[in-house]
mmCIF file of C-alpha atoms in Angstrom:
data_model
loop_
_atom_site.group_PDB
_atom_site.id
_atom_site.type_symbol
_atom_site.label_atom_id
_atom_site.label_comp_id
_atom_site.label_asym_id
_atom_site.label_seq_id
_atom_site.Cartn_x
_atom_site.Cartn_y
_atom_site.Cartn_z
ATOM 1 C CA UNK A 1 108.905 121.494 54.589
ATOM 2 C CA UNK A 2 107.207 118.676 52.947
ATOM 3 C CA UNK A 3 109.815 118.493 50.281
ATOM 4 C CA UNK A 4 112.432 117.789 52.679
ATOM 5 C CA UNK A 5 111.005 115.436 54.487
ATOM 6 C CA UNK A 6 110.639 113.773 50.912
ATOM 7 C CA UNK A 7 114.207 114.327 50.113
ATOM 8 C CA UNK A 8 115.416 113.093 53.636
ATOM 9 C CA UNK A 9 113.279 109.839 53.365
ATOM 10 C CA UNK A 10 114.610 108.998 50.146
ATOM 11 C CA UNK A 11 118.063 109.333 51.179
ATOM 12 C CA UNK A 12 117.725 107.321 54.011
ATOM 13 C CA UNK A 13 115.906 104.421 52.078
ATOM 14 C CA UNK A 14 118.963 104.624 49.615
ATOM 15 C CA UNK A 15 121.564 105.070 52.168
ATOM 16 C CA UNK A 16 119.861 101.302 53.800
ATOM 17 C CA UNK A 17 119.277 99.310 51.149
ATOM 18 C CA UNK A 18 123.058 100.512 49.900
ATOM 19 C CA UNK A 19 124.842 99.729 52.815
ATOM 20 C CA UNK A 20 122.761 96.796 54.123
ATOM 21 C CA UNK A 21 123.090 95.232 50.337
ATOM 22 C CA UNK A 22 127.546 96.129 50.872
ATOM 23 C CA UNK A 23 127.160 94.380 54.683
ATOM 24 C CA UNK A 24 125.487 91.269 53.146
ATOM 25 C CA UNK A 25 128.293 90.727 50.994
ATOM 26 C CA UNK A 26 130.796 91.598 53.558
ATOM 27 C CA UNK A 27 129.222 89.291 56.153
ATOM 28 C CA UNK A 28 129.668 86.737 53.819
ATOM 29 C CA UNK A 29 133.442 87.138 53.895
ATOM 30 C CA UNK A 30 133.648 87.468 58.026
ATOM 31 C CA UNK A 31 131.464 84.121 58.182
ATOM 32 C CA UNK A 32 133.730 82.065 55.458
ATOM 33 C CA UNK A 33 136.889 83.542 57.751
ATOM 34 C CA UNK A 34 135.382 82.588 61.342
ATOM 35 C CA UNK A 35 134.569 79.085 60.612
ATOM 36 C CA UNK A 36 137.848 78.682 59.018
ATOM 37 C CA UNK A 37 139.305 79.999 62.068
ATOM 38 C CA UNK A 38 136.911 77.774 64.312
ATOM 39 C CA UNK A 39 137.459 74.400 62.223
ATOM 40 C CA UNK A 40 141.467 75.391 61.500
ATOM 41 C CA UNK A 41 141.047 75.982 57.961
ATOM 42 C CA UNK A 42 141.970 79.528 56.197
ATOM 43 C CA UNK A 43 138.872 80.690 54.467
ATOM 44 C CA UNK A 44 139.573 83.149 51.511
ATOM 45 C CA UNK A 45 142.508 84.157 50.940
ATOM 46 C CA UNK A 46 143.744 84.357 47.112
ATOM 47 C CA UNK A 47 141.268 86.780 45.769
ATOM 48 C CA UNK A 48 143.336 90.188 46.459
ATOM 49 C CA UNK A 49 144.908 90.699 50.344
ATOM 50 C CA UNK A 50 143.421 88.572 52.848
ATOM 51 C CA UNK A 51 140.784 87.452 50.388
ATOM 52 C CA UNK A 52 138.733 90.717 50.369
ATOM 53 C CA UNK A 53 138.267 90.695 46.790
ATOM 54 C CA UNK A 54 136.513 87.468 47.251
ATOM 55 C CA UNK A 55 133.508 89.257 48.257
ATOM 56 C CA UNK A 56 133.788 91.500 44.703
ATOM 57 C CA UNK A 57 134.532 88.207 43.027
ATOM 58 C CA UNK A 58 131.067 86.909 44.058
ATOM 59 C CA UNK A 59 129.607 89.794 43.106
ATOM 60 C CA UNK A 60 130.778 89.844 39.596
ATOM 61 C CA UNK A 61 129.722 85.894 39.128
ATOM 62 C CA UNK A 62 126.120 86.620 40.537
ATOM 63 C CA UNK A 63 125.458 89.135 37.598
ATOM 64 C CA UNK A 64 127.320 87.670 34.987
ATOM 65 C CA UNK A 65 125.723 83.567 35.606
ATOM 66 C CA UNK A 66 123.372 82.524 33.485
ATOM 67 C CA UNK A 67 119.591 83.219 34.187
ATOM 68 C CA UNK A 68 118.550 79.858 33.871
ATOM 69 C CA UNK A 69 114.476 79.213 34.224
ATOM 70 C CA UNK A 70 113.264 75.537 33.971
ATOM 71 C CA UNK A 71 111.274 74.981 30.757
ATOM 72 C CA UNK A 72 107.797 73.671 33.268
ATOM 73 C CA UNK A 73 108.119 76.680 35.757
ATOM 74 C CA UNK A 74 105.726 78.869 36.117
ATOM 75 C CA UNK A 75 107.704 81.703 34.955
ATOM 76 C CA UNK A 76 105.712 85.103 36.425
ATOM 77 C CA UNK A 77 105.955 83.315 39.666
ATOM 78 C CA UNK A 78 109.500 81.669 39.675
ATOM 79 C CA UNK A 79 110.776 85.027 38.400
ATOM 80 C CA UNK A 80 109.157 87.176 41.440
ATOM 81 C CA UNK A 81 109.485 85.036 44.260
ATOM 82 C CA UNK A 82 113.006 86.361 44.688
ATOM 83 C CA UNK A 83 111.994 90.008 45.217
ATOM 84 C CA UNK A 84 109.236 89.300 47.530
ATOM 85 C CA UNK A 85 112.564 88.008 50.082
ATOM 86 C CA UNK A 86 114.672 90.809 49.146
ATOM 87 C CA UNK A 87 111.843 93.315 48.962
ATOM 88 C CA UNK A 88 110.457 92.349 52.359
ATOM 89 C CA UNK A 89 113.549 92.408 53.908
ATOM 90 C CA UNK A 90 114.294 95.790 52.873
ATOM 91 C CA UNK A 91 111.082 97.212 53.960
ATOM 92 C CA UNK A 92 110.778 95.643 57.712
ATOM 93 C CA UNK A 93 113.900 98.061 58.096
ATOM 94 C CA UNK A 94 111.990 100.822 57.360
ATOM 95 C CA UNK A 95 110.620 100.844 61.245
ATOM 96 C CA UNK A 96 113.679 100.253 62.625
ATOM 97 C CA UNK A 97 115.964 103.133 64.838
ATOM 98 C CA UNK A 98 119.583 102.338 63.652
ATOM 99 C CA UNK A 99 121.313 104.747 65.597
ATOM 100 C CA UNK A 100 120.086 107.713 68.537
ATOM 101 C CA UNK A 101 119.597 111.021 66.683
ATOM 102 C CA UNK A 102 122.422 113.717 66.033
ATOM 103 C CA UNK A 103 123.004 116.718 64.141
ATOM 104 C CA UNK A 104 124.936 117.321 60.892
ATOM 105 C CA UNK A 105 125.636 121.046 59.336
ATOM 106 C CA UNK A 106 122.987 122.477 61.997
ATOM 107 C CA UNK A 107 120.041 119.690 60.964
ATOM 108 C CA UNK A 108 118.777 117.075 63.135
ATOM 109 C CA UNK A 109 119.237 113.330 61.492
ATOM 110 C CA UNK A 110 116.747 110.735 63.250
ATOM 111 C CA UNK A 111 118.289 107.348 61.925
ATOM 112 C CA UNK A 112 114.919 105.708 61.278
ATOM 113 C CA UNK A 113 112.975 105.807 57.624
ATOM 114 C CA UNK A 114 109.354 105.992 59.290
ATOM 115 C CA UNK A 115 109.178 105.894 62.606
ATOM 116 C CA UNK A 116 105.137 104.294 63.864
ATOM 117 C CA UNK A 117 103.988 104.075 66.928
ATOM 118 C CA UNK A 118 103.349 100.288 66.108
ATOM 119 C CA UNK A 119 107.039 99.650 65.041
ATOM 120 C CA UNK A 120 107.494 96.102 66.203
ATOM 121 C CA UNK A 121 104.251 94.937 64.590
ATOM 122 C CA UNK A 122 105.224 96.067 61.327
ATOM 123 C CA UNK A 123 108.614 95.005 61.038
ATOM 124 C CA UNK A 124 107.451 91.127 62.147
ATOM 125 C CA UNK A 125 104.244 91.355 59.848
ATOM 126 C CA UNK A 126 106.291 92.424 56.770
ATOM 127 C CA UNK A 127 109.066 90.119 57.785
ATOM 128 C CA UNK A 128 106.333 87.347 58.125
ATOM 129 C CA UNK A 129 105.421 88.447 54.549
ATOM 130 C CA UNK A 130 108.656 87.091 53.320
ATOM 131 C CA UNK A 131 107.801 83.480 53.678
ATOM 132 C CA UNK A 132 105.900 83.886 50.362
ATOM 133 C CA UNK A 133 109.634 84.124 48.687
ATOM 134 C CA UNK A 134 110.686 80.903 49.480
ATOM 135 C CA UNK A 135 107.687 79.349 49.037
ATOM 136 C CA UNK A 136 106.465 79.839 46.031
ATOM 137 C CA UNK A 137 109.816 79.553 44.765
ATOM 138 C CA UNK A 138 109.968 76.358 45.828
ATOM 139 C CA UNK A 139 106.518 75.350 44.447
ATOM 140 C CA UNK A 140 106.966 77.104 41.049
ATOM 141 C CA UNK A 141 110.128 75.397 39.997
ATOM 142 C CA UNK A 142 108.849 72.027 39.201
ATOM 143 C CA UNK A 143 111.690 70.239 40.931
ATOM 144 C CA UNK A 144 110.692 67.944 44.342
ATOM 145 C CA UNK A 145 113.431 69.327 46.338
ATOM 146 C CA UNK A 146 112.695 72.525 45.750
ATOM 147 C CA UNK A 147 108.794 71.839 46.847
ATOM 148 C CA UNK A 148 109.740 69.961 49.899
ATOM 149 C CA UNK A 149 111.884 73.088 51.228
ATOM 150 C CA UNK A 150 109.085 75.529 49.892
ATOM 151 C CA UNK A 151 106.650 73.419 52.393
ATOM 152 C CA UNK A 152 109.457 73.521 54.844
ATOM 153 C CA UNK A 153 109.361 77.126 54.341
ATOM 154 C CA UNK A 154 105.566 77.442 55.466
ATOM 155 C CA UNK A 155 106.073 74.942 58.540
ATOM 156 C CA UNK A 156 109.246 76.079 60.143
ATOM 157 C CA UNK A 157 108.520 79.680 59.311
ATOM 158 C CA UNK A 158 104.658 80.258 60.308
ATOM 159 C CA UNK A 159 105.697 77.875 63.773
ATOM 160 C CA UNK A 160 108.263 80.151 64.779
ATOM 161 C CA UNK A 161 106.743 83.199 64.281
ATOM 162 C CA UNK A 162 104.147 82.143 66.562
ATOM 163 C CA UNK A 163 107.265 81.661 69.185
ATOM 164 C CA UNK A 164 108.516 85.319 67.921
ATOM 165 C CA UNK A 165 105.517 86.671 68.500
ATOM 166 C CA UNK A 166 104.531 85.479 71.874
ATOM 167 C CA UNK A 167 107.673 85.971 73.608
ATOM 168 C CA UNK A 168 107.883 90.079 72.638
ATOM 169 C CA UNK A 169 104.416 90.215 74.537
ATOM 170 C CA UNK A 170 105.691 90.100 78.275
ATOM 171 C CA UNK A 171 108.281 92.870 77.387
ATOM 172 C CA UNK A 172 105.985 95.225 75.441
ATOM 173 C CA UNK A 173 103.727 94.398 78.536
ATOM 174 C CA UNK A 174 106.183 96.078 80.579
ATOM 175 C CA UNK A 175 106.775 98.898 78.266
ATOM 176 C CA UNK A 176 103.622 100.121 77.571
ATOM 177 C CA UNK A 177 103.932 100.732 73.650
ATOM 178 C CA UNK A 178 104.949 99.104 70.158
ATOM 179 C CA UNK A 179 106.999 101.724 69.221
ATOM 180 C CA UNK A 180 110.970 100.742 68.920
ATOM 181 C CA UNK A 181 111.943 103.975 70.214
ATOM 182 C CA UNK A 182 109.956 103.907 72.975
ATOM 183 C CA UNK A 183 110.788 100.715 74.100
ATOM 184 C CA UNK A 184 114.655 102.223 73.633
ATOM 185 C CA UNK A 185 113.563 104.929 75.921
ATOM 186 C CA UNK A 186 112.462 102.083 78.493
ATOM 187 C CA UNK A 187 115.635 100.927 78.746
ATOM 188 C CA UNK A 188 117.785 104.675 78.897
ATOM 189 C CA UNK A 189 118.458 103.899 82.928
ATOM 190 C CA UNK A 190 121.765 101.884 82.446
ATOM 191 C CA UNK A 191 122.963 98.654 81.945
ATOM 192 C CA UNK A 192 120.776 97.571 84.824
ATOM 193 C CA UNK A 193 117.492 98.810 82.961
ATOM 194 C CA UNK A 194 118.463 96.621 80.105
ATOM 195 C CA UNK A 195 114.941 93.946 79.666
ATOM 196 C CA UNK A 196 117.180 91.246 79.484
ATOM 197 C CA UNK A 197 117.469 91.146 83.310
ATOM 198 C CA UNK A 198 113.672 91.210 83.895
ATOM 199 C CA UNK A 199 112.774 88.921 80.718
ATOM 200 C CA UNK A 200 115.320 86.357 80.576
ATOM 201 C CA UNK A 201 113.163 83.750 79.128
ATOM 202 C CA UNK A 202 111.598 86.490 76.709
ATOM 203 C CA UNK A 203 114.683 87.219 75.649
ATOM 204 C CA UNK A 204 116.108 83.416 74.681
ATOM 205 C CA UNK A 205 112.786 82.725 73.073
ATOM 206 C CA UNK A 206 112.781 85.466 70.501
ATOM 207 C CA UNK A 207 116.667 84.878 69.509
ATOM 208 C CA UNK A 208 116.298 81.340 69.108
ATOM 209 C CA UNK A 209 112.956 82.099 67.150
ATOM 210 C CA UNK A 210 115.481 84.346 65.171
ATOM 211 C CA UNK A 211 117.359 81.583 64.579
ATOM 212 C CA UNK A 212 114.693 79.649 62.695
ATOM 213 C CA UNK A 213 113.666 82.812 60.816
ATOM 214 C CA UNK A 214 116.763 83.469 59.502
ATOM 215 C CA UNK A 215 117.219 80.393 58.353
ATOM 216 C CA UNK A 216 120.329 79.659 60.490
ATOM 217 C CA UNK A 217 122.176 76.762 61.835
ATOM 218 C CA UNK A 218 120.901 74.606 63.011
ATOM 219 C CA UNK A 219 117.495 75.544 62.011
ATOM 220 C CA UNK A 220 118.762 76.050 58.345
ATOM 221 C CA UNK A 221 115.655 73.111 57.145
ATOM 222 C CA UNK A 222 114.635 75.725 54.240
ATOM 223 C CA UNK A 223 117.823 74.624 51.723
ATOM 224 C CA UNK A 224 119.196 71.843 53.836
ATOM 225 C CA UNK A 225 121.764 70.887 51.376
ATOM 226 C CA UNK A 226 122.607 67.280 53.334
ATOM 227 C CA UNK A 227 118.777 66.057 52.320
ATOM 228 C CA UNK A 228 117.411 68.870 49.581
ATOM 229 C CA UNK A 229 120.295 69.707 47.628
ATOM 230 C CA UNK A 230 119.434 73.681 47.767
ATOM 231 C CA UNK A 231 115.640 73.609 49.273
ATOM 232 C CA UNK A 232 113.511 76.074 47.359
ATOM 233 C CA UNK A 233 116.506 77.888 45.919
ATOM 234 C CA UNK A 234 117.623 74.136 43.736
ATOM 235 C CA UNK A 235 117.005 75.882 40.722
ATOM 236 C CA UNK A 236 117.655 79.497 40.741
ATOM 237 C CA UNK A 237 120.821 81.245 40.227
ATOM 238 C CA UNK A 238 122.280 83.962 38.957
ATOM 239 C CA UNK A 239 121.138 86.967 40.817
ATOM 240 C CA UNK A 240 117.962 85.930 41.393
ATOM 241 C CA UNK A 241 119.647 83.133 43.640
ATOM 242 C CA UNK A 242 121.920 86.156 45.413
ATOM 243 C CA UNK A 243 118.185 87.919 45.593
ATOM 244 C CA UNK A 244 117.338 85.040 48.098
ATOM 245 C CA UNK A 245 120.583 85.481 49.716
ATOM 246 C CA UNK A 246 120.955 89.556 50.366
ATOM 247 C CA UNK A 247 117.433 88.770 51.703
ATOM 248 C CA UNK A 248 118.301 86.281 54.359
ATOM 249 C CA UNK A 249 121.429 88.074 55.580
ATOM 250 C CA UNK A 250 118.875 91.472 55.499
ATOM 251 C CA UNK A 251 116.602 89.505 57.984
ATOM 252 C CA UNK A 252 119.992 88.877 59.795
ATOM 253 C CA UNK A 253 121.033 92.311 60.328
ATOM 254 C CA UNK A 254 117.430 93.163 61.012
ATOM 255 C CA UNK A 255 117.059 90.495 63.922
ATOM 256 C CA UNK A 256 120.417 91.248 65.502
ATOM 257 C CA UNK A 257 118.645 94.962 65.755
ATOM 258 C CA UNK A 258 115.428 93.876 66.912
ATOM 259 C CA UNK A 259 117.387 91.789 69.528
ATOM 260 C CA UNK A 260 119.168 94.994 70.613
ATOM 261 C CA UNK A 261 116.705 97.611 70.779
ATOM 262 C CA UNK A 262 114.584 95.308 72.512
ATOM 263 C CA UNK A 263 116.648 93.640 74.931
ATOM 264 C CA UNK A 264 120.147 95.193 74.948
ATOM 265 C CA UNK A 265 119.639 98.423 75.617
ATOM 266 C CA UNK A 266 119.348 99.908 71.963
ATOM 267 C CA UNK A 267 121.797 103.037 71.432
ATOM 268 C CA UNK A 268 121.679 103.970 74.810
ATOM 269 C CA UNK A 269 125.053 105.526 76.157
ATOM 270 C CA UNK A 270 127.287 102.293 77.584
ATOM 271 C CA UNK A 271 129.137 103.920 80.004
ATOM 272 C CA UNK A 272 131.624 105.574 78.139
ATOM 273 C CA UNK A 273 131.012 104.120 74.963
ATOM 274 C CA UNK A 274 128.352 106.345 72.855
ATOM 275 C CA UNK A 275 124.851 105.371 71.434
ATOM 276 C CA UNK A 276 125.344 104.818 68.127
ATOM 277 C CA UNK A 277 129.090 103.058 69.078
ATOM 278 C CA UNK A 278 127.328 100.980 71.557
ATOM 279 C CA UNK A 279 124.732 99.583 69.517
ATOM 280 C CA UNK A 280 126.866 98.619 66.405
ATOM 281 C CA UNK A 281 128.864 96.524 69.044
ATOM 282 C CA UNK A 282 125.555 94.593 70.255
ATOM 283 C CA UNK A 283 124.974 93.937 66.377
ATOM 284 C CA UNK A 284 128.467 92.749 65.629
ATOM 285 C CA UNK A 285 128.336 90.548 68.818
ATOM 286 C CA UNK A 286 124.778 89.134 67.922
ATOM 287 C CA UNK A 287 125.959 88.358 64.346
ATOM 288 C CA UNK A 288 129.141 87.004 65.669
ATOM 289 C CA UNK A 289 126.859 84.427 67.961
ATOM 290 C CA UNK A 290 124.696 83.678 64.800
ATOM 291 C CA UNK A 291 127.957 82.246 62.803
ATOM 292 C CA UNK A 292 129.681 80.910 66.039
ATOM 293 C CA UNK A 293 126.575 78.817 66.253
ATOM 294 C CA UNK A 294 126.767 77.764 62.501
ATOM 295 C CA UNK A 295 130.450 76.417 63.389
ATOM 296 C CA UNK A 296 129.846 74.608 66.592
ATOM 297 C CA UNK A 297 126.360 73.193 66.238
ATOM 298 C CA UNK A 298 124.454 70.229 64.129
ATOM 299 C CA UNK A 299 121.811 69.947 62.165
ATOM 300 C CA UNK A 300 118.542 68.838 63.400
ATOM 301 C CA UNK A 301 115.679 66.740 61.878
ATOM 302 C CA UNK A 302 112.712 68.712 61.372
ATOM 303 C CA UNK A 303 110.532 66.847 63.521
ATOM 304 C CA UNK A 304 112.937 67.851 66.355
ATOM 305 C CA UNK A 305 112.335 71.610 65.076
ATOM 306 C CA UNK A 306 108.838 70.930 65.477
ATOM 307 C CA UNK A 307 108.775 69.293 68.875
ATOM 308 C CA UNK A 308 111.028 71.938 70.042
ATOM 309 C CA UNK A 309 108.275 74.724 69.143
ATOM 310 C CA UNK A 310 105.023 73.489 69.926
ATOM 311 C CA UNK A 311 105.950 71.428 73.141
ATOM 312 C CA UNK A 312 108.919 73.599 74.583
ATOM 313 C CA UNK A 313 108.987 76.827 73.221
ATOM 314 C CA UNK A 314 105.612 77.880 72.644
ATOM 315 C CA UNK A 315 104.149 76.697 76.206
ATOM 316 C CA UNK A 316 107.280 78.594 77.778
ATOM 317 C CA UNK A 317 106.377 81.788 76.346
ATOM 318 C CA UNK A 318 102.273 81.682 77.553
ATOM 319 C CA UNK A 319 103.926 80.375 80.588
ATOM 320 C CA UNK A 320 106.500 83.809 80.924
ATOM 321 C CA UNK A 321 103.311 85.800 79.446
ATOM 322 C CA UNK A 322 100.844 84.529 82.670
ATOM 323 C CA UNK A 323 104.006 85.102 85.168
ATOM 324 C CA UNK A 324 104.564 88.850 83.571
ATOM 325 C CA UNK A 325 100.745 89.958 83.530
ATOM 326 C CA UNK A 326 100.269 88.294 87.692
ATOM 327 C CA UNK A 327 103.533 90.547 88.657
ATOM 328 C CA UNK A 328 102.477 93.573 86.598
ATOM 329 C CA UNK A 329 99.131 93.379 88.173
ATOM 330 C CA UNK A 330 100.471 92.641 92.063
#
């Protein structure tokens, strides 16, 4: 019994980080063609049909581009900040119930690697974890820019996962447990049991916080290429460079599920529409509202990213945390 367990977990932890390292690419290529769409341009489109083969063009120039390391790096350090993104990325999934269970040749699949009772705490403290990547990247490459978006790293990321973090309380207060599942179960009433009705505010909190985390427009301060050339990522390339970036569009995927098991419903049957259909069409619509964003909003400075935290944000969510615990109490 033990042995397939073992078996079973391994496949599933190479059936994620194989599919969610394909998507990353792939998202890539549905970004590049939605902005051109949204600023009437064309995007790829003379790598193979439609520009598909741009994605495996990519691909081959991230592992064939010179591994370049400044000469006053600190080497140990500039070469493993990369893997702490991807590998923290990669491992917050771990928690996280992809799709509702079903059966395949008479054996019961649960889409999940490890499922805790304390699911949402672990996927936002090893997500929090990533930070490191960025930042000491950015403070082992002896370049300015890249220090100044390392310390961006530390300000914009550690601020908003305060916002993260305080606007998940009023809906776990309702729910009664950290575990994703359960909190899927909450919701297995309908549409109308979705938390999004009862916590609104909760719910715009955490996805804007998910903006900042990501690293998305307009919150994208990390490698603000208008005032930092590349942020912490100036001097990297290669793959350790596309390390950064299957990272952050890891923590994308992993948000936009967060946002849905939480919020949305999870894999609940949508009327007709099955579980594991319905929440695959919350993900594709979150993601699609992540790049729509990108194409239709500007920059900010980060002072405005700070003011926007500590003086709006963060009092809103201790605000919807003191109105949840009075009617939970009444």
């Amino acid at each position: 019994m033990e042995t397939s367990i073992i078996i079973e977990t391994i496949v599933k932890v190479i059936i994620v980080l194989t599919v969610f390292s394909a998507l990353a690419g792939f998202t890539t290529y549905i970004e590049r063609k939605i902005l051109a769409f949204m600023q009437r341009r064309l995007g790829p489109t003379n790598v193979g049909p439609y520009g598909l083969l741009q994605i495996a063009a990519d691909g081959i120039k991230l592992f064939t581009k010179e591994d370049f390391i400044p000469a006053n790096a600190n080497k140990p350090i500039f070469m493993v900040a990369p893997l702490i993104t991807a590998a923290t990325a990669f491992i917050a999934m771990s928690a996280v119930p992809f799709f509702p269970e079903f059966e395949m040749f008479g054996y019961t699949v649960r889409p999940i690697i490890s499922d805790i009772n304390v699911g949402v705490l672990f996927v936002m403290s090893v997500g929090a974890i990533g930070l490191y990547g960025p930042l000491l990247g950015g403070m082992s490459s002896a370049n300015k820019w890249a220090l100044l978006g390392g310390a961006r790293t530390a300000i914009q990321l550690l601020s908003y996962e305060v916002v993260s973090g305080l606007s998940l309380l009023a809906p776990l207060m309702m729910v009664g447990s950290l575990s994703l599942i359960d909190i899927n179960n909450y919701q297995a009433g309908g549409i109308t049991e979705w938390i999004i009705w009862s916590q609104p505010l909760a719910f715009i909190l955490f996805t804007i916080a998910g903006f900042a985390e990501t690293n998305r427009t307009p919150f994208d301060l990390l490698e603000h290429e208008a005032e930092l050339v590349a942020g912490y990522a100036t001097e990297y390339s290669g793959m350790r460079w596309g390390m950064f970036f299957i990272g952050e569009y890891a923590n994308l995927f992993t948000i936009s599920f967060l946002i849905a098991l939480i919020f949305l419903g999870g894999f609940e049957p949508l009327w007709f529409i099955p579980g594991g259909l319905a929440i695959v069409l919350k993900v594709m619509f979150l993601i699609f509202l992540f790049l729509w964003t990108r194409a239709s909003w500007p920059h900010i400075r980060p002072d405005q990213l700070m003011w926007l935290c500590w003086k709006i944000l963060m009092p809103l969510a201790l605000l919807n945390i003191l109105v949840t615990a009075l009617v939970i109490m009444i």
